[in-house]
mmCIF file of C-alpha atoms and ligand atoms in Angstrom:
data_model
loop_
_atom_site.group_PDB
_atom_site.id
_atom_site.type_symbol
_atom_site.label_atom_id
_atom_site.label_comp_id
_atom_site.label_asym_id
_atom_site.label_seq_id
_atom_site.Cartn_x
_atom_site.Cartn_y
_atom_site.Cartn_z
ATOM 1 C CA MET A 7 34.234 110.729 34.734
ATOM 2 C CA GLY A 8 34.642 110.241 38.850
ATOM 3 C CA LYS A 9 32.117 108.746 40.828
ATOM 4 C CA LEU A 10 31.646 112.558 42.149
ATOM 5 C CA ASP A 11 31.491 114.282 39.365
ATOM 6 C CA GLY A 12 29.561 117.592 39.952
ATOM 7 C CA LYS A 13 29.427 117.372 43.455
ATOM 8 C CA VAL A 14 30.677 119.999 46.188
ATOM 9 C CA ALA A 15 32.267 118.316 49.427
ATOM 10 C CA PHE A 16 32.786 120.678 52.673
ATOM 11 C CA ILE A 17 35.188 119.207 54.878
ATOM 12 C CA THR A 18 36.510 120.161 58.399
ATOM 13 C CA GLY A 19 39.985 119.708 59.795
ATOM 14 C CA ALA A 20 41.447 119.771 56.374
ATOM 15 C CA ALA A 21 45.233 121.006 56.924
ATOM 16 C CA ARG A 22 46.459 117.737 57.429
ATOM 17 C CA GLY A 23 45.732 114.026 58.322
ATOM 18 C CA GLN A 24 42.665 112.345 57.202
ATOM 19 C CA GLY A 25 41.067 115.456 56.883
ATOM 20 C CA ARG A 26 43.574 116.272 53.780
ATOM 21 C CA SER A 27 43.170 112.564 52.470
ATOM 22 C CA HIS A 28 39.607 112.527 52.303
ATOM 23 C CA ALA A 29 39.633 116.547 50.007
ATOM 24 C CA LEU A 30 42.111 114.552 47.827
ATOM 25 C CA ARG A 31 40.534 111.647 47.476
ATOM 26 C CA LEU A 32 37.207 113.172 46.487
ATOM 27 C CA ALA A 33 38.474 115.837 44.467
ATOM 28 C CA THR A 34 39.705 112.544 42.348
ATOM 29 C CA GLU A 35 36.522 111.884 41.872
ATOM 30 C CA GLY A 36 35.233 114.700 40.507
ATOM 31 C CA ALA A 37 34.058 116.723 44.007
ATOM 32 C CA ASP A 38 34.809 120.748 44.474
ATOM 33 C CA ILE A 39 35.903 121.041 48.367
ATOM 34 C CA ILE A 40 34.968 123.457 50.693
ATOM 35 C CA ALA A 41 38.131 122.796 52.965
ATOM 36 C CA VAL A 42 38.040 123.795 56.583
ATOM 37 C CA ASP A 43 40.765 124.013 59.610
ATOM 38 C CA ILE A 44 41.478 125.827 62.388
ATOM 39 C CA CYS A 45 45.407 126.580 61.696
ATOM 40 C CA GLU A 46 46.690 127.359 65.253
ATOM 41 C CA GLN A 47 47.170 125.411 68.418
ATOM 42 C CA ILE A 48 44.337 124.470 71.032
ATOM 43 C CA ASP A 49 46.690 124.885 74.400
ATOM 44 C CA SER A 50 45.623 120.893 75.869
ATOM 45 C CA VAL A 51 46.594 119.445 72.469
ATOM 46 C CA PRO A 52 50.251 117.936 73.221
ATOM 47 C CA TYR A 53 51.302 117.654 69.248
ATOM 48 C CA PRO A 54 51.146 120.245 66.259
ATOM 49 C CA LEU A 55 47.412 120.921 65.074
ATOM 50 C CA GLY A 56 47.359 122.142 61.048
ATOM 51 C CA THR A 57 49.188 125.351 59.995
ATOM 52 C CA PRO A 58 48.122 127.766 57.261
ATOM 53 C CA GLU A 59 50.928 126.251 55.398
ATOM 54 C CA ASP A 60 49.366 122.226 55.904
ATOM 55 C CA LEU A 61 45.808 124.131 54.548
ATOM 56 C CA ALA A 62 48.023 125.717 51.570
ATOM 57 C CA GLN A 63 49.472 122.188 50.710
ATOM 58 C CA THR A 64 46.161 120.872 50.596
ATOM 59 C CA VAL A 65 44.842 123.356 48.160
ATOM 60 C CA LYS A 66 48.145 122.789 45.801
ATOM 61 C CA GLU A 67 47.151 119.096 46.216
ATOM 62 C CA VAL A 68 43.368 119.451 45.805
ATOM 63 C CA GLU A 69 44.461 122.028 42.432
ATOM 64 C CA GLY A 70 46.746 119.657 40.928
ATOM 65 C CA THR A 71 43.529 117.373 40.316
ATOM 66 C CA GLY A 72 42.114 120.027 38.193
ATOM 67 C CA ARG A 73 39.166 120.356 40.984
ATOM 68 C CA ARG A 74 38.360 123.268 42.642
ATOM 69 C CA ILE A 75 39.101 124.368 46.561
ATOM 70 C CA VAL A 76 37.966 127.553 49.009
ATOM 71 C CA ALA A 77 39.914 127.130 51.957
ATOM 72 C CA VAL A 78 39.104 128.720 55.229
ATOM 73 C CA LYS A 79 41.062 128.930 58.535
ATOM 74 C CA GLY A 80 37.964 128.089 61.196
ATOM 75 C CA ASP A 81 37.352 126.753 64.374
ATOM 76 C CA VAL A 82 34.167 123.952 64.427
ATOM 77 C CA ARG A 83 33.727 125.115 67.851
ATOM 78 C CA GLU A 84 32.424 128.547 66.282
ATOM 79 C CA ARG A 85 29.559 127.980 64.577
ATOM 80 C CA SER A 86 29.659 131.731 63.370
ATOM 81 C CA GLN A 87 32.707 130.645 61.747
ATOM 82 C CA LEU A 88 31.895 127.675 60.026
ATOM 83 C CA ARG A 89 29.024 129.389 58.414
ATOM 84 C CA ALA A 90 31.258 131.997 57.014
ATOM 85 C CA ALA A 91 33.576 129.265 55.397
ATOM 86 C CA LEU A 92 30.789 127.352 54.235
ATOM 87 C CA ASP A 93 28.988 130.282 52.474
ATOM 88 C CA GLN A 94 32.124 131.507 51.200
ATOM 89 C CA GLY A 95 32.446 128.027 49.243
ATOM 90 C CA LEU A 96 28.617 128.060 48.252
ATOM 91 C CA GLU A 97 29.599 131.325 46.653
ATOM 92 C CA ARG A 98 32.058 130.072 44.492
ATOM 93 C CA PHE A 99 30.294 126.728 43.744
ATOM 94 C CA GLY A 100 26.681 126.992 44.186
ATOM 95 C CA ARG A 101 25.441 123.726 45.379
ATOM 96 C CA LEU A 102 26.760 121.149 48.218
ATOM 97 C CA ASP A 103 26.352 117.607 48.369
ATOM 98 C CA ILE A 104 28.733 116.040 50.772
ATOM 99 C CA VAL A 105 29.384 116.859 54.283
ATOM 100 C CA VAL A 106 32.649 115.445 56.010
ATOM 101 C CA ALA A 107 33.028 116.466 59.933
ATOM 102 C CA ASN A 108 36.291 115.319 60.736
ATOM 103 C CA ALA A 109 38.179 117.433 62.538
ATOM 104 C CA GLY A 110 38.950 116.102 65.762
ATOM 105 C CA ILE A 111 41.568 116.679 68.819
ATOM 106 C CA CYS A 112 42.963 114.311 71.034
ATOM 107 C CA PRO A 113 43.695 116.433 74.333
ATOM 108 C CA TRP A 114 46.059 115.040 76.993
ATOM 109 C CA GLU A 115 47.046 118.105 79.350
ATOM 110 C CA ASP A 116 44.526 120.203 81.608
ATOM 111 C CA SER A 117 45.524 123.660 82.742
ATOM 112 C CA THR A 118 42.343 124.589 84.401
ATOM 113 C CA LEU A 119 39.997 121.822 86.164
ATOM 114 C CA CYS A 120 39.024 119.383 83.459
ATOM 115 C CA SER A 121 40.070 121.951 80.236
ATOM 116 C CA GLY A 122 40.799 119.181 78.176
ATOM 117 C CA PHE A 123 37.960 117.794 78.672
ATOM 118 C CA VAL A 124 36.138 120.561 77.245
ATOM 119 C CA ASP A 125 38.491 120.655 74.693
ATOM 120 C CA GLY A 126 37.882 117.588 73.677
ATOM 121 C CA THR A 127 34.148 117.748 73.923
ATOM 122 C CA ASP A 128 33.851 120.898 72.227
ATOM 123 C CA VAL A 129 35.735 120.459 69.161
ATOM 124 C CA ASP A 130 34.998 116.474 68.783
ATOM 125 C CA LEU A 131 31.477 116.447 69.591
ATOM 126 C CA ILE A 132 29.841 119.917 69.158
ATOM 127 C CA GLY A 133 32.657 120.668 66.221
ATOM 128 C CA VAL A 134 30.702 117.499 64.403
ATOM 129 C CA LEU A 135 27.238 118.792 65.452
ATOM 130 C CA ASN A 136 27.920 122.596 64.538
ATOM 131 C CA THR A 137 28.989 121.292 61.207
ATOM 132 C CA VAL A 138 26.047 119.167 60.303
ATOM 133 C CA ALA A 139 24.054 121.742 61.604
ATOM 134 C CA VAL A 140 25.344 124.952 59.626
ATOM 135 C CA SER A 141 25.048 122.119 56.194
ATOM 136 C CA LEU A 142 21.727 121.024 56.429
ATOM 137 C CA PRO A 143 19.639 124.139 55.303
ATOM 138 C CA HIS A 144 21.510 123.899 52.069
ATOM 139 C CA LEU A 145 20.978 120.214 51.448
ATOM 140 C CA LYS A 146 19.051 118.330 49.109
ATOM 141 C CA ALA A 147 17.718 115.016 48.417
ATOM 142 C CA GLY A 148 20.668 112.300 47.497
ATOM 143 C CA ALA A 149 23.340 114.347 49.736
ATOM 144 C CA SER A 150 25.598 112.366 51.955
ATOM 145 C CA ILE A 151 27.164 113.308 55.497
ATOM 146 C CA ILE A 152 29.599 111.696 57.105
ATOM 147 C CA VAL A 153 30.961 112.131 60.614
ATOM 148 C CA THR A 154 34.390 110.962 61.800
ATOM 149 C CA GLY A 155 34.217 108.942 65.714
ATOM 150 C CA SER A 156 36.387 106.365 66.820
ATOM 151 C CA THR A 157 36.532 103.313 68.162
ATOM 152 C CA ALA A 158 37.727 104.527 71.177
ATOM 153 C CA GLY A 159 34.021 105.887 71.464
ATOM 154 C CA MET A 160 33.432 101.785 71.555
ATOM 155 C CA MET A 161 36.319 100.330 73.719
ATOM 156 C CA LYS A 162 34.963 99.110 77.372
ATOM 157 C CA GLY A 163 36.074 101.317 80.427
ATOM 158 C CA THR A 164 37.243 104.504 78.419
ATOM 159 C CA THR A 165 34.630 107.070 80.023
ATOM 160 C CA GLU A 166 34.743 105.270 83.441
ATOM 161 C CA ALA A 167 38.443 105.718 83.458
ATOM 162 C CA ILE A 168 40.045 108.762 86.293
ATOM 163 C CA GLY A 169 42.317 111.658 85.129
ATOM 164 C CA ASN A 170 43.443 112.115 81.667
ATOM 165 C CA THR A 171 39.806 114.158 81.243
ATOM 166 C CA GLY A 172 40.994 114.890 77.741
ATOM 167 C CA GLY A 173 40.802 111.141 76.524
ATOM 168 C CA VAL A 174 37.850 110.408 78.242
ATOM 169 C CA GLY A 175 35.980 113.854 77.030
ATOM 170 C CA TYR A 176 37.610 112.423 73.449
ATOM 171 C CA SER A 177 35.832 108.871 73.639
ATOM 172 C CA TRP A 178 32.524 109.915 75.413
ATOM 173 C CA ALA A 179 32.417 112.713 72.037
ATOM 174 C CA LYS A 180 32.919 109.833 69.801
ATOM 175 C CA GLN A 181 30.456 106.944 71.725
ATOM 176 C CA THR A 182 27.556 110.046 71.538
ATOM 177 C CA ILE A 183 28.543 110.519 68.281
ATOM 178 C CA ALA A 184 27.918 106.757 67.144
ATOM 179 C CA ARG A 185 24.191 107.696 68.976
ATOM 180 C CA TYR A 186 23.633 111.013 67.462
ATOM 181 C CA THR A 187 23.991 109.593 63.910
ATOM 182 C CA GLU A 188 21.650 106.907 64.480
ATOM 183 C CA THR A 189 18.667 109.543 65.988
ATOM 184 C CA LEU A 190 19.310 112.238 62.863
ATOM 185 C CA ALA A 191 19.566 109.834 60.106
ATOM 186 C CA LEU A 192 16.179 108.480 61.294
ATOM 187 C CA GLN A 193 14.831 112.332 60.843
ATOM 188 C CA LEU A 194 16.980 112.650 57.624
ATOM 189 C CA ALA A 195 15.944 109.344 55.994
ATOM 190 C CA GLU A 196 12.575 110.529 54.291
ATOM 191 C CA HIS A 197 14.135 113.368 53.190
ATOM 192 C CA SER A 198 16.681 111.397 51.157
ATOM 193 C CA VAL A 199 19.897 112.754 53.100
ATOM 194 C CA ARG A 200 21.845 110.491 54.529
ATOM 195 C CA LEU A 201 24.200 110.189 57.816
ATOM 196 C CA ASN A 202 26.756 107.240 58.286
ATOM 197 C CA ALA A 203 29.885 107.356 61.014
ATOM 198 C CA ILE A 204 33.170 106.376 60.276
ATOM 199 C CA HIS A 205 34.804 104.280 63.356
ATOM 200 C CA PRO A 206 38.798 104.192 62.683
ATOM 201 C CA THR A 207 41.618 102.738 64.707
ATOM 202 C CA ASN A 208 44.818 103.762 64.961
ATOM 203 C CA VAL A 209 45.541 105.775 61.803
ATOM 204 C CA ASN A 210 48.874 106.836 60.834
ATOM 205 C CA THR A 211 48.499 110.879 61.498
ATOM 206 C CA ASN A 212 49.763 112.750 64.284
ATOM 207 C CA LEU A 213 47.241 112.400 66.465
ATOM 208 C CA LEU A 214 48.426 109.265 67.026
ATOM 209 C CA HIS A 215 52.221 109.742 66.824
ATOM 210 C CA ASN A 216 53.296 111.669 69.802
ATOM 211 C CA ALA A 217 54.829 111.143 73.159
ATOM 212 C CA SER A 218 51.403 111.308 74.768
ATOM 213 C CA ILE A 219 49.956 108.505 73.107
ATOM 214 C CA TYR A 220 53.561 106.267 73.097
ATOM 215 C CA LYS A 221 53.464 106.468 76.667
ATOM 216 C CA ALA A 222 49.413 105.519 76.867
ATOM 217 C CA PHE A 223 50.784 102.225 75.146
ATOM 218 C CA ARG A 224 53.995 101.741 76.727
ATOM 219 C CA PRO A 225 53.759 103.003 80.382
ATOM 220 C CA ASP A 226 56.535 100.754 81.003
ATOM 221 C CA LEU A 227 58.790 103.512 79.912
ATOM 222 C CA ASP A 228 59.347 106.838 81.056
ATOM 223 C CA ASN A 229 60.219 107.893 76.943
ATOM 224 C CA PRO A 230 59.460 105.949 74.779
ATOM 225 C CA THR A 231 60.184 106.188 70.847
ATOM 226 C CA ARG A 232 58.067 105.597 67.989
ATOM 227 C CA GLU A 233 59.651 102.188 67.306
ATOM 228 C CA GLU A 234 59.284 101.266 70.662
ATOM 229 C CA ALA A 235 55.452 102.059 70.880
ATOM 230 C CA GLU A 236 54.405 100.308 67.234
ATOM 231 C CA PRO A 237 54.396 97.049 68.793
ATOM 232 C CA ALA A 238 52.017 98.034 71.694
ATOM 233 C CA LEU A 239 50.097 100.303 69.223
ATOM 234 C CA ALA A 240 50.157 97.030 67.008
ATOM 235 C CA THR A 241 48.171 94.710 69.898
ATOM 236 C CA LEU A 242 45.322 96.731 69.011
ATOM 237 C CA GLN A 243 44.438 95.254 65.879
ATOM 238 C CA PRO A 244 44.398 91.030 65.075
ATOM 239 C CA MET A 245 45.402 92.112 61.703
ATOM 240 C CA PRO A 246 48.649 92.566 61.442
ATOM 241 C CA THR A 247 49.238 96.609 61.620
ATOM 242 C CA PRO A 248 50.065 98.731 64.413
ATOM 243 C CA TYR A 249 47.429 101.376 62.623
ATOM 244 C CA ILE A 250 46.085 101.914 59.449
ATOM 245 C CA GLU A 251 46.396 104.518 56.507
ATOM 246 C CA PRO A 252 44.502 108.041 56.135
ATOM 247 C CA GLU A 253 43.575 106.719 52.612
ATOM 248 C CA ASP A 254 42.281 103.264 53.978
ATOM 249 C CA VAL A 255 39.498 105.899 55.474
ATOM 250 C CA SER A 256 39.329 108.129 52.629
ATOM 251 C CA ASN A 257 38.074 104.966 50.625
ATOM 252 C CA LEU A 258 35.143 104.870 52.767
ATOM 253 C CA VAL A 259 34.498 108.251 53.078
ATOM 254 C CA ALA A 260 34.431 108.064 49.112
ATOM 255 C CA PHE A 261 32.035 105.040 48.880
ATOM 256 C CA LEU A 262 29.704 106.570 51.532
ATOM 257 C CA ALA A 263 29.776 109.889 50.085
ATOM 258 C CA SER A 264 28.868 108.295 46.105
ATOM 259 C CA ASP A 265 25.547 106.796 45.140
ATOM 260 C CA GLU A 266 27.417 103.792 45.525
ATOM 261 C CA SER A 267 26.003 103.631 49.018
ATOM 262 C CA LYS A 268 22.404 105.137 48.661
ATOM 263 C CA TRP A 269 20.624 102.919 50.676
ATOM 264 C CA ILE A 270 23.131 103.592 53.663
ATOM 265 C CA THR A 271 22.344 105.206 56.573
ATOM 266 C CA GLY A 272 22.470 105.503 60.301
ATOM 267 C CA GLN A 273 25.576 102.929 60.202
ATOM 268 C CA ASN A 274 28.005 103.220 62.468
ATOM 269 C CA ILE A 275 31.523 101.094 60.481
ATOM 270 C CA ARG A 276 34.458 100.460 61.843
ATOM 271 C CA VAL A 277 37.857 100.863 59.961
ATOM 272 C CA ASP A 278 39.810 98.960 62.699
ATOM 273 C CA ALA A 279 41.537 96.149 61.141
ATOM 274 C CA GLY A 280 39.460 94.097 63.321
ATOM 275 C CA SER A 281 40.131 95.909 66.436
ATOM 276 C CA MET A 282 36.795 95.802 68.140
ATOM 277 C CA LEU A 283 36.531 91.784 67.239
ATOM 278 C CA LYS A 284 38.775 91.396 70.736
ATOM 279 C CA GLY A 285 35.624 91.344 73.215
ATOM 280 C CA GLU A 286 36.667 95.114 74.569
ATOM 281 C CA ARG A 287 33.605 96.158 72.948
ATOM 282 C CA ALA A 288 30.831 98.176 74.947
ATOM 283 C CA ALA A 289 28.425 99.277 71.955
ATOM 284 C CA PHE A 290 28.052 99.560 68.271
HETATM 285 N N1 NAD B 21 44.344 109.323 64.025
HETATM 286 C C1 NAD B 21 44.335 108.352 64.933
HETATM 287 O O1 NAD B 21 44.535 107.244 65.709
HETATM 288 C C2 NAD B 21 42.404 108.274 65.134
HETATM 289 C C3 NAD B 21 42.178 107.560 64.733
HETATM 290 C C4 NAD B 21 40.532 107.355 65.562
HETATM 291 C C5 NAD B 21 40.027 109.008 64.956
HETATM 292 N N2 NAD B 21 40.098 109.718 64.415
HETATM 293 C C6 NAD B 21 39.852 110.561 64.376
HETATM 294 O O2 NAD B 21 39.838 111.545 62.832
HETATM 295 C C7 NAD B 21 40.277 112.711 62.750
HETATM 296 C C8 NAD B 21 41.170 113.092 62.260
HETATM 297 O O3 NAD B 21 42.243 113.467 62.960
HETATM 298 P P1 NAD B 21 43.554 112.970 62.440
HETATM 299 O O4 NAD B 21 44.010 111.500 62.460
HETATM 300 O O5 NAD B 21 43.647 113.303 60.351
HETATM 301 O O6 NAD B 21 44.551 113.480 63.079
HETATM 302 P P2 NAD B 21 45.327 115.238 62.935
HETATM 303 O O7 NAD B 21 45.850 116.290 63.939
HETATM 304 O O8 NAD B 21 46.103 114.562 61.866
HETATM 305 O O9 NAD B 21 44.367 116.376 62.237
HETATM 306 C C9 NAD B 21 43.047 116.855 62.853
HETATM 307 C C10 NAD B 21 42.953 118.336 61.560
HETATM 308 O O10 NAD B 21 41.843 118.885 62.344
HETATM 309 C C11 NAD B 21 42.253 120.179 62.969
HETATM 310 N N3 NAD B 21 41.390 121.043 63.731
HETATM 311 C C12 NAD B 21 41.397 120.668 65.481
HETATM 312 N N4 NAD B 21 40.560 120.949 65.764
HETATM 313 C C13 NAD B 21 39.899 121.660 64.771
HETATM 314 C C14 NAD B 21 38.908 122.921 65.388
HETATM 315 N N5 NAD B 21 38.562 123.076 66.428
HETATM 316 N N6 NAD B 21 38.192 123.191 64.099
HETATM 317 C C15 NAD B 21 38.926 123.024 62.781
HETATM 318 N N7 NAD B 21 40.016 122.300 62.549
HETATM 319 C C16 NAD B 21 40.496 121.759 63.342
HETATM 320 C C17 NAD B 21 43.682 120.127 62.778
HETATM 321 O O11 NAD B 21 44.671 121.324 62.656
HETATM 322 C C18 NAD B 21 44.137 118.660 62.263
HETATM 323 O O12 NAD B 21 44.664 119.508 60.545
HETATM 324 C C19 NAD B 21 39.365 112.896 64.277
HETATM 325 O O13 NAD B 21 38.248 113.359 64.213
HETATM 326 C C20 NAD B 21 40.317 112.196 65.231
HETATM 327 O O14 NAD B 21 39.301 112.321 66.607
HETATM 328 C C21 NAD B 21 41.307 109.347 64.751
#
């Protein structure tokens, strides 16, 4: 018996990283999975996004748990693609109980004026709104929506920095998600549908492990390596680690998806090894 037996979860960004981990964890708890991923590159993103092979690997791992999965290539920026993906899943499974709006990018390159900002906010904010929007018509009492923010949206000064428009857009999108969570959760409450946000610190995925992030943490070096960046990554968290693992976030996703959290809604919950306790917090 799993705590999500008989339930169906819609997960974006499920080809790799945290999204794959969430899919696997929710399947282990008994849920069938509707998985979406863009499976192609976005120009402003300086590290590899998910591929069709990655999404196939998620399918293999979920099926390995004995649960079913419908996996579809789709871009969260395009509401019609999300609706089409969800419809495929609904046709197979007939219901929707859990929504995990996880897909996200950390864009770092401007090819045209503020294109990093545009891509970051399109994926990290509009993509979340789109995911929730296409899901709401299918949700019934007891459903749980989980959206992914970041402690980057809570740090002082991140939206006021000059330059790196993608980083600023990322932080602003994540900050807005925190307010959105409280605002929409109040409207959903009387329908017994819950909405909560998870805000991780550094997580051990491609979004963190790339040259741009290493350089941001080690501006004193030209081309910092992972080994050179890790001590700096560790300074963010007072608990002794440079980053947490995707599974650490999936543990909270599974709890928020289940009835164990049935009276918890509108919360912005950090999984941050204490990082926002250090006096650098602007909100939440
Ligand atoms: N890794 C970190 O340090 C960290 C920290 C805080 C928050 N987050 C957030 O966690 C979430 C998951 O990121 P991750 O760490 O697993 O990174 P990741 O790059 O490993 O995975 C992100 C996945 O989302 C997919 N994706 C990107 N744009 C998409 C789009 N437009 N449509 C559909 N799918 C798309 C990618 O292809 C990829 O498979 C993101 O929202 C991210 O902002 C990450």
